[in-house]
Amino acid sequence: MLFEGLKHSAIAGLCLLAFAGQALAADLIDVPTASYCRLATTSDLALNENIGEVKTEVVRMMDEAVAAANSSQWLESSRPVFVWASEAKVACGKAYGYLKTNYRDEDYLNKCECFHSRMEEYMN
């Protein structure tokens, strides 16, 4: 009997906690969100019509991101360079994969340039 009462109290407590969490989350709806790439709408990579130049630039950014992600300087740093390098590495890698088939994926081109610029921003 005591166990049943505790079980119902625990369930009621979880329900109350879940409701309170939803109420707090609802308060965040009107909070302005910051853009990762404040000035970027469409990247220079996506606007460049010369696919050879785009490939070269994507490979350069990808190589720099790989080097930063593997560097102990940034792995042990309190700055988020490693995080943005890892994101840039993936986005640029996917963009390059599409470019090898002569397909320009604007989403990954934008992400590649954005994440790479964020990485560089935190390096300085």
mmCIF file of C-alpha atoms in Angstrom:
data_model
loop_
_atom_site.group_PDB
_atom_site.id
_atom_site.type_symbol
_atom_site.label_atom_id
_atom_site.label_comp_id
_atom_site.label_asym_id
_atom_site.label_seq_id
_atom_site.Cartn_x
_atom_site.Cartn_y
_atom_site.Cartn_z
ATOM 1 C CA MET A 1 0.000 0.000 0.000
ATOM 2 C CA LEU A 2 2.805 2.397 0.926
ATOM 3 C CA PHE A 3 4.642 1.475 -2.291
ATOM 4 C CA GLU A 4 1.560 2.334 -4.387
ATOM 5 C CA GLY A 5 1.319 5.748 -2.729
ATOM 6 C CA LEU A 6 4.980 6.474 -3.395
ATOM 7 C CA LYS A 7 4.610 5.352 -6.997
ATOM 8 C CA HIS A 8 1.674 7.726 -7.556
ATOM 9 C CA SER A 9 3.572 10.579 -5.871
ATOM 10 C CA ALA A 10 6.586 9.947 -8.079
ATOM 11 C CA ILE A 11 4.445 9.945 -11.217
ATOM 12 C CA ALA A 12 2.718 13.149 -10.136
ATOM 13 C CA GLY A 13 6.094 14.747 -9.460
ATOM 14 C CA LEU A 14 7.388 13.794 -12.903
ATOM 15 C CA CYS A 15 4.257 15.173 -14.563
ATOM 16 C CA LEU A 16 4.643 18.443 -12.667
ATOM 17 C CA LEU A 17 8.314 18.640 -13.600
ATOM 18 C CA ALA A 18 7.545 17.976 -17.271
ATOM 19 C CA PHE A 19 4.878 20.695 -17.299
ATOM 20 C CA ALA A 20 7.207 23.206 -15.636
ATOM 21 C CA GLY A 21 9.908 22.421 -18.197
ATOM 22 C CA GLN A 22 7.473 23.048 -21.043
ATOM 23 C CA ALA A 23 6.388 26.338 -19.517
ATOM 24 C CA LEU A 24 10.002 27.503 -19.266
ATOM 25 C CA ALA A 25 10.708 26.379 -22.827
ATOM 26 C CA ALA A 26 7.688 28.331 -24.061
ATOM 27 C CA ASP A 27 9.190 31.490 -22.535
ATOM 28 C CA LEU A 28 12.196 31.119 -24.829
ATOM 29 C CA ILE A 29 10.137 31.387 -28.019
ATOM 30 C CA ASP A 30 10.383 35.189 -28.146
ATOM 31 C CA VAL A 31 14.111 35.268 -27.409
ATOM 32 C CA PRO A 32 16.042 36.545 -30.434
ATOM 33 C CA THR A 33 18.375 33.943 -31.857
ATOM 34 C CA ALA A 34 21.904 34.720 -32.978
ATOM 35 C CA SER A 35 22.976 33.614 -36.406
ATOM 36 C CA TYR A 36 26.170 31.585 -36.641
ATOM 37 C CA CYS A 37 27.137 33.552 -39.712
ATOM 38 C CA ARG A 38 25.942 37.040 -38.981
ATOM 39 C CA LEU A 39 26.643 38.481 -42.409
ATOM 40 C CA ALA A 40 26.193 35.431 -44.576
ATOM 41 C CA THR A 41 23.064 34.815 -46.541
ATOM 42 C CA THR A 42 24.509 33.177 -49.606
ATOM 43 C CA SER A 43 28.223 32.488 -49.501
ATOM 44 C CA ASP A 44 30.778 33.601 -52.051
ATOM 45 C CA LEU A 45 31.334 29.914 -52.788
ATOM 46 C CA ALA A 46 27.713 29.444 -53.783
ATOM 47 C CA LEU A 47 27.764 32.566 -55.958
ATOM 48 C CA ASN A 48 30.948 31.627 -57.838
ATOM 49 C CA GLU A 49 30.050 30.085 -61.206
ATOM 50 C CA ASN A 50 33.525 28.621 -61.850
ATOM 51 C CA ILE A 51 33.293 25.106 -60.397
ATOM 52 C CA GLY A 52 37.079 24.652 -60.582
ATOM 53 C CA GLU A 53 37.667 27.700 -58.383
ATOM 54 C CA VAL A 54 34.953 26.558 -55.981
ATOM 55 C CA LYS A 55 36.545 23.102 -55.680
ATOM 56 C CA THR A 56 39.962 24.646 -55.009
ATOM 57 C CA GLU A 57 38.575 26.948 -52.321
ATOM 58 C CA VAL A 58 36.520 24.184 -50.668
ATOM 59 C CA VAL A 59 39.575 21.899 -50.543
ATOM 60 C CA ARG A 60 41.661 24.730 -49.047
ATOM 61 C CA MET A 61 39.071 25.363 -46.322
ATOM 62 C CA MET A 62 38.686 21.647 -45.666
ATOM 63 C CA ASP A 63 42.461 21.173 -45.348
ATOM 64 C CA GLU A 64 42.721 24.101 -42.924
ATOM 65 C CA ALA A 65 39.817 22.729 -40.878
ATOM 66 C CA VAL A 66 41.384 19.254 -40.739
ATOM 67 C CA ALA A 67 44.703 20.762 -39.624
ATOM 68 C CA ALA A 68 42.995 22.788 -36.882
ATOM 69 C CA ALA A 69 40.900 19.825 -35.706
ATOM 70 C CA ASN A 70 44.059 17.705 -35.404
ATOM 71 C CA SER A 71 46.150 20.407 -33.717
ATOM 72 C CA SER A 72 46.867 19.975 -30.006
ATOM 73 C CA GLN A 73 46.931 23.774 -29.796
ATOM 74 C CA TRP A 74 43.178 23.865 -30.447
ATOM 75 C CA LEU A 75 42.284 20.549 -28.835
ATOM 76 C CA GLU A 76 43.602 21.838 -25.510
ATOM 77 C CA SER A 77 42.296 25.385 -25.939
ATOM 78 C CA SER A 78 39.289 26.856 -24.153
ATOM 79 C CA ARG A 79 38.289 28.540 -27.418
ATOM 80 C CA PRO A 80 35.759 26.690 -29.604
ATOM 81 C CA VAL A 81 38.146 26.446 -32.576
ATOM 82 C CA PHE A 82 38.059 22.633 -32.486
ATOM 83 C CA VAL A 83 34.245 22.615 -32.609
ATOM 84 C CA TRP A 84 34.070 24.919 -35.620
ATOM 85 C CA ALA A 85 36.980 23.139 -37.317
ATOM 86 C CA SER A 86 35.131 19.841 -36.936
ATOM 87 C CA GLU A 87 31.943 21.360 -38.345
ATOM 88 C CA ALA A 88 33.838 22.956 -41.243
ATOM 89 C CA LYS A 89 35.670 19.709 -41.956
ATOM 90 C CA VAL A 90 32.383 17.829 -42.356
ATOM 91 C CA ALA A 91 30.536 20.544 -44.284
ATOM 92 C CA CYS A 92 33.443 21.191 -46.660
ATOM 93 C CA GLY A 93 33.948 17.456 -47.133
ATOM 94 C CA LYS A 94 30.313 16.999 -48.119
ATOM 95 C CA ALA A 95 30.415 20.059 -50.380
ATOM 96 C CA TYR A 96 33.536 18.677 -52.065
ATOM 97 C CA GLY A 97 31.918 15.275 -52.500
ATOM 98 C CA TYR A 98 29.025 16.889 -54.334
ATOM 99 C CA LEU A 99 31.383 19.062 -56.396
ATOM 100 C CA LYS A 100 33.279 15.965 -57.580
ATOM 101 C CA THR A 101 30.051 14.903 -59.304
ATOM 102 C CA ASN A 102 29.618 18.456 -60.679
ATOM 103 C CA TYR A 103 26.658 19.093 -58.356
ATOM 104 C CA ARG A 104 26.700 22.363 -56.414
ATOM 105 C CA ASP A 105 24.944 21.855 -53.083
ATOM 106 C CA GLU A 106 24.400 25.444 -51.942
ATOM 107 C CA ASP A 107 23.507 24.426 -48.400
ATOM 108 C CA TYR A 108 26.841 22.672 -47.854
ATOM 109 C CA LEU A 109 28.766 25.409 -49.672
ATOM 110 C CA ASN A 110 27.186 27.988 -47.351
ATOM 111 C CA LYS A 111 27.901 25.848 -44.281
ATOM 112 C CA CYS A 112 31.482 25.220 -45.364
ATOM 113 C CA GLU A 113 32.236 28.913 -45.710
ATOM 114 C CA CYS A 114 30.288 29.827 -42.571
ATOM 115 C CA PHE A 115 31.879 27.247 -40.282
ATOM 116 C CA HIS A 116 35.347 27.937 -41.665
ATOM 117 C CA SER A 117 34.937 31.665 -41.018
ATOM 118 C CA ARG A 118 33.749 30.935 -37.459
ATOM 119 C CA MET A 119 36.804 28.726 -36.945
ATOM 120 C CA GLU A 120 39.097 31.522 -38.131
ATOM 121 C CA GLU A 121 37.262 34.059 -35.978
ATOM 122 C CA TYR A 122 38.040 32.088 -32.816
ATOM 123 C CA MET A 123 41.664 31.535 -33.841
ATOM 124 C CA ASN A 124 42.384 35.260 -33.585
#
